[in-house]
Short mmCIF file of C-alpha atoms in Angstrom, two decimals:
data_model
loop_
_atom_site.label_atom_id
_atom_site.label_comp_id
_atom_site.label_asym_id
_atom_site.label_seq_id
_atom_site.Cartn_x
_atom_site.Cartn_y
_atom_site.Cartn_z
CA UNK P 956 47.61 206.87 -14.59
CA UNK P 957 47.24 205.16 -10.92
CA UNK P 958 44.34 208.45 -9.78
CA UNK P 959 43.21 208.09 -5.78
CA UNK P 960 40.21 209.67 -5.14
CA UNK P 961 39.79 210.75 -1.58
CA UNK P 962 36.58 211.86 0.01
CA UNK P 963 35.20 212.91 3.36
CA UNK P 964 31.24 212.49 4.62
CA UNK P 965 30.93 209.96 2.46
CA UNK P 966 27.72 207.65 2.54
CA UNK P 967 25.03 206.39 0.96
CA UNK P 968 23.02 209.31 2.44
CA UNK P 969 25.84 211.90 1.21
CA UNK P 970 24.04 212.73 -2.50
CA UNK P 971 25.36 215.12 -4.66
CA UNK P 972 29.04 214.10 -3.03
CA UNK P 973 29.12 210.41 -3.32
CA UNK P 974 27.06 210.74 -6.92
CA UNK P 975 30.02 212.59 -8.25
CA UNK P 976 32.77 210.97 -6.73
CA UNK P 977 31.71 207.49 -8.13
CA UNK P 978 30.88 208.75 -11.28
CA UNK P 979 34.08 210.38 -11.96
CA UNK P 980 35.47 207.34 -10.51
CA UNK P 981 33.23 205.01 -12.76
CA UNK P 982 34.63 207.17 -15.81
CA UNK P 983 38.59 206.90 -14.85
CA UNK P 984 38.27 203.61 -14.42
CA UNK P 985 36.32 203.20 -18.01
CA UNK P 986 38.78 205.08 -19.72
CA UNK P 987 41.71 202.76 -18.70
CA UNK P 988 43.10 204.09 -15.75
CA UNK P 989 43.78 202.68 -11.82
CA UNK P 990 41.55 203.94 -9.66
CA UNK P 991 41.10 203.48 -5.98
CA UNK P 992 38.77 205.77 -3.56
CA UNK P 993 39.46 206.15 0.42
CA UNK P 994 36.51 207.08 2.67
CA UNK P 995 36.07 207.29 6.19
CA UNK P 996 34.26 203.73 7.27
CA UNK P 997 34.01 202.31 10.73
CA UNK P 998 37.02 200.23 10.09
CA UNK P 999 39.74 199.27 7.82
CA UNK P 1000 37.73 197.69 4.58
CA UNK P 1001 39.17 196.84 1.31
CA UNK P 1002 36.98 195.93 -1.81
CA UNK P 1003 37.56 195.48 -5.37
CA UNK P 1004 35.35 195.73 -8.44
CA UNK P 1005 35.33 196.36 -12.37
CA UNK P 1006 35.31 200.22 -11.06
CA UNK P 1007 38.53 199.94 -8.74
CA UNK P 1008 39.54 199.64 -5.08
CA UNK P 1009 36.85 200.99 -2.34
CA UNK P 1010 38.93 201.67 0.95
CA UNK P 1011 38.15 202.25 4.29
CA UNK P 1012 39.60 203.74 6.99
CA UNK P 1013 38.45 204.24 10.42
CA UNK P 1014 36.53 207.91 10.88
CA UNK P 1015 34.25 209.43 13.38
CA UNK P 1016 31.10 209.57 13.29
CA UNK P 1017 29.67 213.60 12.78
CA UNK P 1018 26.02 213.15 12.29
CA UNK P 1019 23.69 210.17 11.21
CA UNK P 1020 25.24 208.48 8.35
CA UNK P 1021 27.94 210.73 8.10
CA UNK P 1022 32.06 209.86 8.92
CA UNK P 1023 34.92 212.16 9.09
CA UNK P 1024 38.66 211.30 8.96
CA UNK P 1025 39.83 213.30 11.96
CA UNK P 1026 43.52 211.36 11.94
CA UNK P 1027 44.77 211.26 8.37
CA UNK P 1028 48.07 209.33 9.12
CA UNK P 1029 45.84 205.97 7.98
CA UNK P 1030 44.94 207.84 4.61
CA UNK P 1031 48.85 208.39 4.07
CA UNK P 1032 49.82 205.12 4.56
CA UNK P 1033 47.10 203.73 1.99
CA UNK P 1034 48.43 206.42 -0.28
CA UNK P 1035 52.13 205.05 0.40
CA UNK P 1036 51.01 201.45 -0.41
CA UNK P 1037 48.88 202.95 -3.46
CA UNK P 1038 51.51 205.12 -4.90
CA UNK P 1039 49.51 207.20 -7.16
CA UNK P 1040 50.56 209.50 -10.12
CA UNK P 1041 47.48 211.88 -8.99
CA UNK P 1042 45.57 212.38 -5.57
CA UNK P 1043 41.68 213.94 -6.06
CA UNK P 1044 41.10 215.13 -3.21
CA UNK P 1045 37.20 215.87 -2.31
CA UNK P 1046 37.44 217.38 1.00
CA UNK P 1047 38.99 220.95 2.38
CA UNK P 1048 39.46 220.03 5.75
CA UNK P 1049 41.37 216.54 7.13
CA UNK P 1050 42.02 215.00 3.88
CA UNK P 1051 43.76 218.27 2.55
CA UNK P 1052 47.39 216.69 4.35
CA UNK P 1053 47.48 214.49 1.32
CA UNK P 1054 48.97 217.60 -1.27
CA UNK P 1055 51.86 218.26 1.01
CA UNK P 1056 52.10 213.79 1.05
CA UNK P 1057 51.64 214.20 -2.77
CA UNK P 1058 54.43 217.07 -3.56
CA UNK P 1059 57.25 215.43 -1.51
CA UNK P 1060 56.87 212.20 -3.69
CA UNK P 1061 56.28 213.73 -7.37
CA UNK P 1062 52.40 213.33 -7.60
CA UNK P 1063 50.02 215.68 -8.62
CA UNK P 1064 47.42 216.94 -6.24
CA UNK P 1065 44.02 218.02 -7.07
CA UNK P 1066 41.42 219.60 -5.10
CA UNK P 1067 37.24 219.31 -6.02
CA UNK P 1068 35.74 221.55 -4.05
CA UNK P 1069 32.11 220.49 -3.17
CA UNK P 1070 31.27 223.37 -1.21
CA UNK P 1071 31.51 227.29 -0.90
CA UNK P 1072 33.02 227.58 2.29
CA UNK P 1073 31.57 231.19 3.37
CA UNK P 1074 27.85 230.11 2.48
CA UNK P 1075 28.09 227.20 4.10
CA UNK P 1076 29.56 228.30 7.39
CA UNK P 1077 27.70 231.30 7.67
CA UNK P 1078 24.23 230.26 9.00
CA UNK P 1079 26.03 228.43 12.01
CA UNK P 1080 28.65 231.35 12.64
CA UNK P 1081 27.63 234.66 14.90
CA UNK P 1082 27.13 237.46 11.84
CA UNK P 1083 30.10 239.68 13.89
CA UNK P 1084 32.54 237.47 12.58
CA UNK P 1085 35.04 238.68 9.87
CA UNK P 1086 33.63 235.43 7.59
CA UNK P 1087 35.47 236.31 4.80
CA UNK P 1088 38.87 236.97 6.01
CA UNK P 1089 38.57 233.93 7.68
CA UNK P 1090 37.56 231.79 4.80
CA UNK P 1091 40.18 233.85 2.14
CA UNK P 1092 43.04 232.79 4.42
CA UNK P 1093 42.25 229.25 4.53
CA UNK P 1094 41.60 229.31 0.84
CA UNK P 1095 44.74 231.00 0.22
CA UNK P 1096 46.24 227.97 1.72
CA UNK P 1097 44.67 225.65 -0.05
CA UNK P 1098 45.49 226.92 -3.49
CA UNK P 1099 48.86 227.26 -2.59
CA UNK P 1100 48.78 223.12 -1.34
CA UNK P 1101 47.47 221.76 -4.38
CA UNK P 1102 48.13 221.97 -7.92
CA UNK P 1103 44.77 222.68 -9.79
CA UNK P 1104 41.24 223.56 -8.08
CA UNK P 1105 38.25 222.35 -9.37
CA UNK P 1106 34.77 223.70 -9.08
CA UNK P 1107 31.68 223.15 -10.77
CA UNK P 1108 29.62 226.59 -11.56
CA UNK P 1109 30.57 230.33 -11.14
CA UNK P 1110 29.27 230.64 -7.54
CA UNK P 1111 31.50 227.91 -5.89
CA UNK P 1112 34.62 229.44 -8.16
CA UNK P 1113 34.12 233.08 -7.14
CA UNK P 1114 35.38 232.27 -3.52
CA UNK P 1115 38.77 231.28 -4.83
CA UNK P 1116 38.81 233.40 -7.73
CA UNK P 1117 38.34 236.58 -4.80
CA UNK P 1118 41.86 235.55 -3.39
CA UNK P 1119 43.67 235.03 -6.89
CA UNK P 1120 43.84 231.26 -7.20
CA UNK P 1121 45.82 230.71 -9.97
CA UNK P 1122 45.10 227.26 -11.08
CA UNK P 1123 41.31 227.54 -10.64
CA UNK P 1124 39.16 225.70 -12.91
CA UNK P 1125 35.02 225.26 -13.05
CA UNK P 1126 33.71 222.00 -14.40
CA UNK P 1127 30.08 221.57 -14.15
CA UNK P 1128 29.04 217.91 -12.99
CA UNK P 1129 26.50 215.60 -15.13
CA UNK P 1130 23.75 213.49 -14.63
CA UNK P 1131 22.70 210.04 -15.98
CA UNK P 1132 20.43 210.47 -19.09
CA UNK P 1133 20.03 207.01 -19.07
CA UNK P 1134 18.71 206.38 -15.34
CA UNK P 1135 17.02 210.26 -15.01
CA UNK P 1136 14.60 210.51 -17.90
CA UNK P 1137 11.23 211.52 -18.22
CA UNK P 1138 8.21 208.93 -17.54
CA UNK P 1139 6.15 207.20 -20.05
CA UNK P 1140 2.96 209.13 -19.68
CA UNK P 1141 0.75 206.15 -20.84
CA UNK P 1142 2.26 204.57 -17.73
CA UNK P 1143 0.84 204.32 -14.11
CA UNK P 1144 2.43 206.62 -11.86
CA UNK P 1145 3.45 205.94 -8.31
CA UNK P 1146 0.36 205.07 -6.33
CA UNK P 1147 -0.88 203.32 -3.80
CA UNK P 1148 1.38 200.21 -3.66
CA UNK P 1149 4.25 202.65 -2.34
CA UNK P 1150 1.97 204.84 -0.47
CA UNK P 1151 2.68 207.77 -2.47
CA UNK P 1152 -0.34 210.21 -4.01
CA UNK P 1153 -1.16 210.27 -7.60
CA UNK P 1154 0.38 213.07 -9.58
CA UNK P 1155 -2.79 214.21 -10.31
CA UNK P 1156 -5.75 214.22 -7.33
CA UNK P 1157 -8.95 216.00 -8.77
CA UNK P 1158 -6.81 218.43 -11.02
CA UNK P 1159 -3.86 218.95 -8.59
CA UNK P 1160 -0.57 219.40 -9.33
CA UNK P 1161 2.39 217.51 -7.74
CA UNK P 1162 5.59 219.28 -6.82
CA UNK P 1163 8.90 218.08 -5.49
CA UNK P 1164 11.91 218.77 -3.19
CA UNK P 1165 15.00 217.04 -3.45
CA UNK P 1166 17.70 217.32 -0.74
CA UNK P 1167 18.97 216.82 2.34
CA UNK P 1168 16.78 218.31 5.20
CA UNK P 1169 19.15 221.02 7.02
CA UNK P 1170 19.14 224.57 7.60
CA UNK P 1171 21.14 225.75 5.14
CA UNK P 1172 19.61 224.09 2.40
CA UNK P 1173 16.28 225.83 3.52
CA UNK P 1174 13.70 223.11 3.39
CA UNK P 1175 10.97 224.98 5.11
CA UNK P 1176 10.49 227.31 2.01
CA UNK P 1177 9.16 224.19 -0.03
CA UNK P 1178 6.64 224.10 2.55
CA UNK P 1179 5.45 227.47 3.18
CA UNK P 1180 5.44 227.70 -0.63
CA UNK P 1181 2.43 224.76 -0.64
CA UNK P 1182 0.80 226.99 1.95
CA UNK P 1183 1.27 229.91 -0.38
CA UNK P 1184 -0.14 228.14 -3.23
CA UNK P 1185 -3.11 226.74 -0.90
CA UNK P 1186 -3.88 230.21 0.23
CA UNK P 1187 -4.34 231.61 -3.67
CA UNK P 1188 -6.41 228.58 -4.26
CA UNK P 1189 -3.85 226.53 -6.44
CA UNK P 1190 -4.18 222.42 -5.67
CA UNK P 1191 -1.06 221.01 -5.11
CA UNK P 1192 1.00 218.20 -3.36
CA UNK P 1193 4.29 218.06 -2.35
CA UNK P 1194 6.78 214.89 -1.73
CA UNK P 1195 9.95 215.68 0.08
CA UNK P 1196 12.59 213.04 -0.63
CA UNK P 1197 15.59 213.30 1.92
CA UNK P 1198 15.93 213.32 5.83
CA UNK P 1199 17.99 215.54 8.14
CA UNK P 1200 18.14 217.58 11.20
CA UNK P 1201 15.02 219.18 10.31
CA UNK P 1202 12.78 216.61 9.39
CA UNK P 1203 10.92 216.10 12.58
CA UNK P 1204 10.04 220.26 12.85
CA UNK P 1205 8.95 220.10 8.92
CA UNK P 1206 6.53 216.86 9.81
CA UNK P 1207 5.37 218.73 12.31
CA UNK P 1208 4.60 221.89 10.52
CA UNK P 1209 2.71 220.03 7.50
CA UNK P 1210 0.62 218.45 10.87
CA UNK P 1211 -0.53 221.57 12.23
CA UNK P 1212 -0.94 223.57 9.07
CA UNK P 1213 -2.43 220.52 7.58
CA UNK P 1214 -0.34 220.92 4.33
CA UNK P 1215 -1.16 218.51 1.72
CA UNK P 1216 3.07 217.15 1.88
CA UNK P 1217 4.66 213.83 2.18
CA UNK P 1218 7.75 213.00 3.47
CA UNK P 1219 9.94 210.09 1.96
CA UNK P 1220 12.54 210.18 3.93
CA UNK P 1221 15.92 208.59 2.59
CA UNK P 1222 15.45 206.58 -0.88
CA UNK P 1223 17.54 204.30 -1.65
CA UNK P 1224 17.06 203.13 -4.91
CA UNK P 1225 17.79 205.51 -7.69
CA UNK P 1226 14.95 204.21 -9.69
CA UNK P 1227 12.42 204.95 -6.70
CA UNK P 1228 13.92 208.33 -6.69
CA UNK P 1229 13.42 208.48 -10.66
CA UNK P 1230 9.75 207.89 -9.98
CA UNK P 1231 9.43 210.36 -7.55
CA UNK P 1232 10.96 213.22 -10.05
CA UNK P 1233 9.50 212.27 -13.12
CA UNK P 1234 5.72 211.91 -11.34
CA UNK P 1235 6.00 215.81 -10.70
CA UNK P 1236 4.93 218.20 -12.48
CA UNK P 1237 7.44 221.17 -11.15
CA UNK P 1238 10.65 220.48 -8.40
CA UNK P 1239 11.61 223.17 -5.65
CA UNK P 1240 15.36 223.91 -5.35
CA UNK P 1241 15.09 226.33 -2.27
CA UNK P 1242 18.78 226.45 -1.26
CA UNK P 1243 20.43 229.89 -1.75
CA UNK P 1244 24.02 228.57 -1.18
CA UNK P 1245 23.93 225.61 -3.16
CA UNK P 1246 27.49 225.31 -5.26
CA UNK P 1247 26.20 223.28 -7.97
CA UNK P 1248 22.52 221.49 -7.75
CA UNK P 1249 23.07 217.82 -9.18
CA UNK P 1250 19.21 217.43 -7.63
CA UNK P 1251 18.28 220.39 -10.49
CA UNK P 1252 20.13 218.75 -12.96
CA UNK P 1253 18.19 215.07 -11.97
CA UNK P 1254 15.16 216.87 -12.28
CA UNK P 1255 15.42 218.35 -15.42
CA UNK P 1256 16.78 215.16 -17.06
CA UNK P 1257 13.24 213.54 -15.76
CA UNK P 1258 11.16 216.48 -17.80
CA UNK P 1259 10.63 218.13 -14.61
CA UNK P 1260 11.00 222.07 -14.78
CA UNK P 1261 12.36 223.53 -11.62
CA UNK P 1262 11.85 226.91 -9.53
CA UNK P 1263 15.77 227.69 -7.83
CA UNK P 1264 16.61 230.45 -5.50
CA UNK P 1265 18.12 232.91 -7.62
CA UNK P 1266 21.32 232.64 -5.51
CA UNK P 1267 23.99 230.02 -5.17
CA UNK P 1268 24.47 228.06 -8.14
CA UNK P 1269 21.50 225.92 -8.85
CA UNK P 1270 19.73 228.95 -10.80
CA UNK P 1271 22.91 228.59 -13.20
CA UNK P 1272 21.42 225.21 -14.80
CA UNK P 1273 18.32 226.72 -15.61
CA UNK P 1274 17.30 227.40 -19.39
CA UNK P 1275 14.13 229.25 -20.97
CA UNK P 1276 11.14 226.76 -20.58
CA UNK P 1277 12.78 224.74 -18.43
CA UNK P 1278 12.80 226.93 -15.05
CA UNK P 1279 12.92 230.16 -13.22
CA UNK P 1280 15.08 231.76 -10.79
CA UNK P 1281 13.60 233.58 -8.10
CA UNK P 1282 14.51 235.16 -4.80
CA UNK P 1283 14.17 233.00 -1.94
CA UNK P 1284 10.75 233.45 -0.46
CA UNK P 1285 7.12 231.81 -0.91
CA UNK P 1286 5.43 234.25 -2.56
CA UNK P 1287 8.03 234.43 -5.02
CA UNK P 1288 8.19 230.73 -5.17
CA UNK P 1289 4.38 230.15 -5.58
CA UNK P 1290 5.03 232.96 -8.86
CA UNK P 1291 7.52 231.05 -10.62
CA UNK P 1292 5.28 227.80 -10.22
CA UNK P 1293 2.39 229.19 -11.17
CA UNK P 1294 4.39 230.67 -14.43
CA UNK P 1295 5.61 227.27 -14.81
CA UNK P 1296 2.08 225.87 -15.15
CA UNK P 1297 0.89 228.20 -17.42
CA UNK P 1298 3.29 226.50 -20.25
CA UNK P 1299 1.68 223.41 -21.81
CA UNK P 1300 3.22 220.33 -20.23
CA UNK P 1301 4.61 218.66 -23.78
CA UNK P 1302 6.62 221.77 -23.91
CA UNK P 1303 7.98 222.57 -20.30
CA UNK P 1304 9.44 218.50 -20.10
CA UNK P 1305 11.03 218.86 -23.82
CA UNK P 1306 12.63 222.17 -22.32
CA UNK P 1307 13.58 220.28 -19.05
CA UNK P 1308 15.05 217.39 -21.04
CA UNK P 1309 17.22 218.92 -23.94
CA UNK P 1310 18.44 221.49 -21.11
CA UNK P 1311 20.08 218.34 -19.06
CA UNK P 1312 21.52 216.78 -21.77
CA UNK P 1313 23.81 219.50 -22.22
CA UNK P 1314 25.64 217.49 -19.50
CA UNK P 1315 26.33 213.93 -19.87
CA UNK P 1316 29.28 212.92 -17.24
CA UNK P 1317 31.09 211.89 -20.33
CA UNK P 1318 31.89 215.59 -20.65
CA UNK P 1319 32.86 216.14 -17.01
CA UNK P 1320 35.11 213.08 -16.71
CA UNK P 1321 36.94 213.94 -20.13
CA UNK P 1322 37.47 217.73 -18.67
CA UNK P 1323 38.50 216.02 -15.25
CA UNK P 1324 41.11 213.37 -17.16
CA UNK P 1325 42.55 216.60 -18.77
CA UNK P 1326 43.13 218.25 -15.75
CA UNK P 1327 44.64 215.44 -13.42
CA UNK P 1328 47.17 214.27 -16.38
CA UNK P 1329 48.27 217.79 -16.07
CA UNK P 1330 50.15 220.15 -18.72
#
């Protein structure tokens, strides 16, 4: 089977979307299929590896590190050359025209929905706008264009279920269990050599927040939770991994209130991300509109339990002992952290890892191939 994946906003800093597209693509290639990935870049490029083709087409810069295909015609020309059996589209905007192209040529078109439109748009639009009606109209159009629609969680599926999408699938993402794994407690944790604070300083606990520092992700909640814990006399230190438009404002807040927070920015090497996650006692998933929560799964795989917002999809990944879901407020997040810290460390680490082991990428890939191949 010739599979072409299309993705907008795919870049080294695009987090979960890039991971999902890459891991699925590698799985398709390993299963013996011909795989190509087409994404926006500065110009036309073409590279080949054991994972298939990587093709970039011109895309406009829409934010630091992010590009968007505004003119889909170069993408359609690439599709005409590649002659795919199926097109997997990780986009709800300009690349959706590929569905019409596929239908005219007898190829299958599958939409992989990585976000829930109403949840993502709500913080950026006036409250008086009838957002449900707008997004419902767009989602009906998408459902009619594509042969299948894939979502990753019950929360993400709800917007398509609301408009009666007939061919709707829920396929949870996976986690690289060999890469994301618990730290060896006998080994030295990240310390002075890389500028990070030790995991325990005078009995303090380490928290970690991994994600884009943007308004809808609510990273401010991680800092205000630290403030609340300090008010209660709980000694904690927070590592923030990621960057985004709120980076400067959050740093200013941490300095102004003398909060024990270290900002690491975007960490390029996965091994470094793993070390930071595995060194933590508790991970914070503050986003109330998360469509899946890949960072939650990665923390769990590292043996780190998670306090997650009780709305959105991240809480769907939790299990007893592996995390708690609470309303997105600093007092409630602090309660959740204290609850988890009362669980003996070996028990909470074991529960977290056991939960993550239920989400291998092989399961995700197998299910996606069944959908791509069709009835």
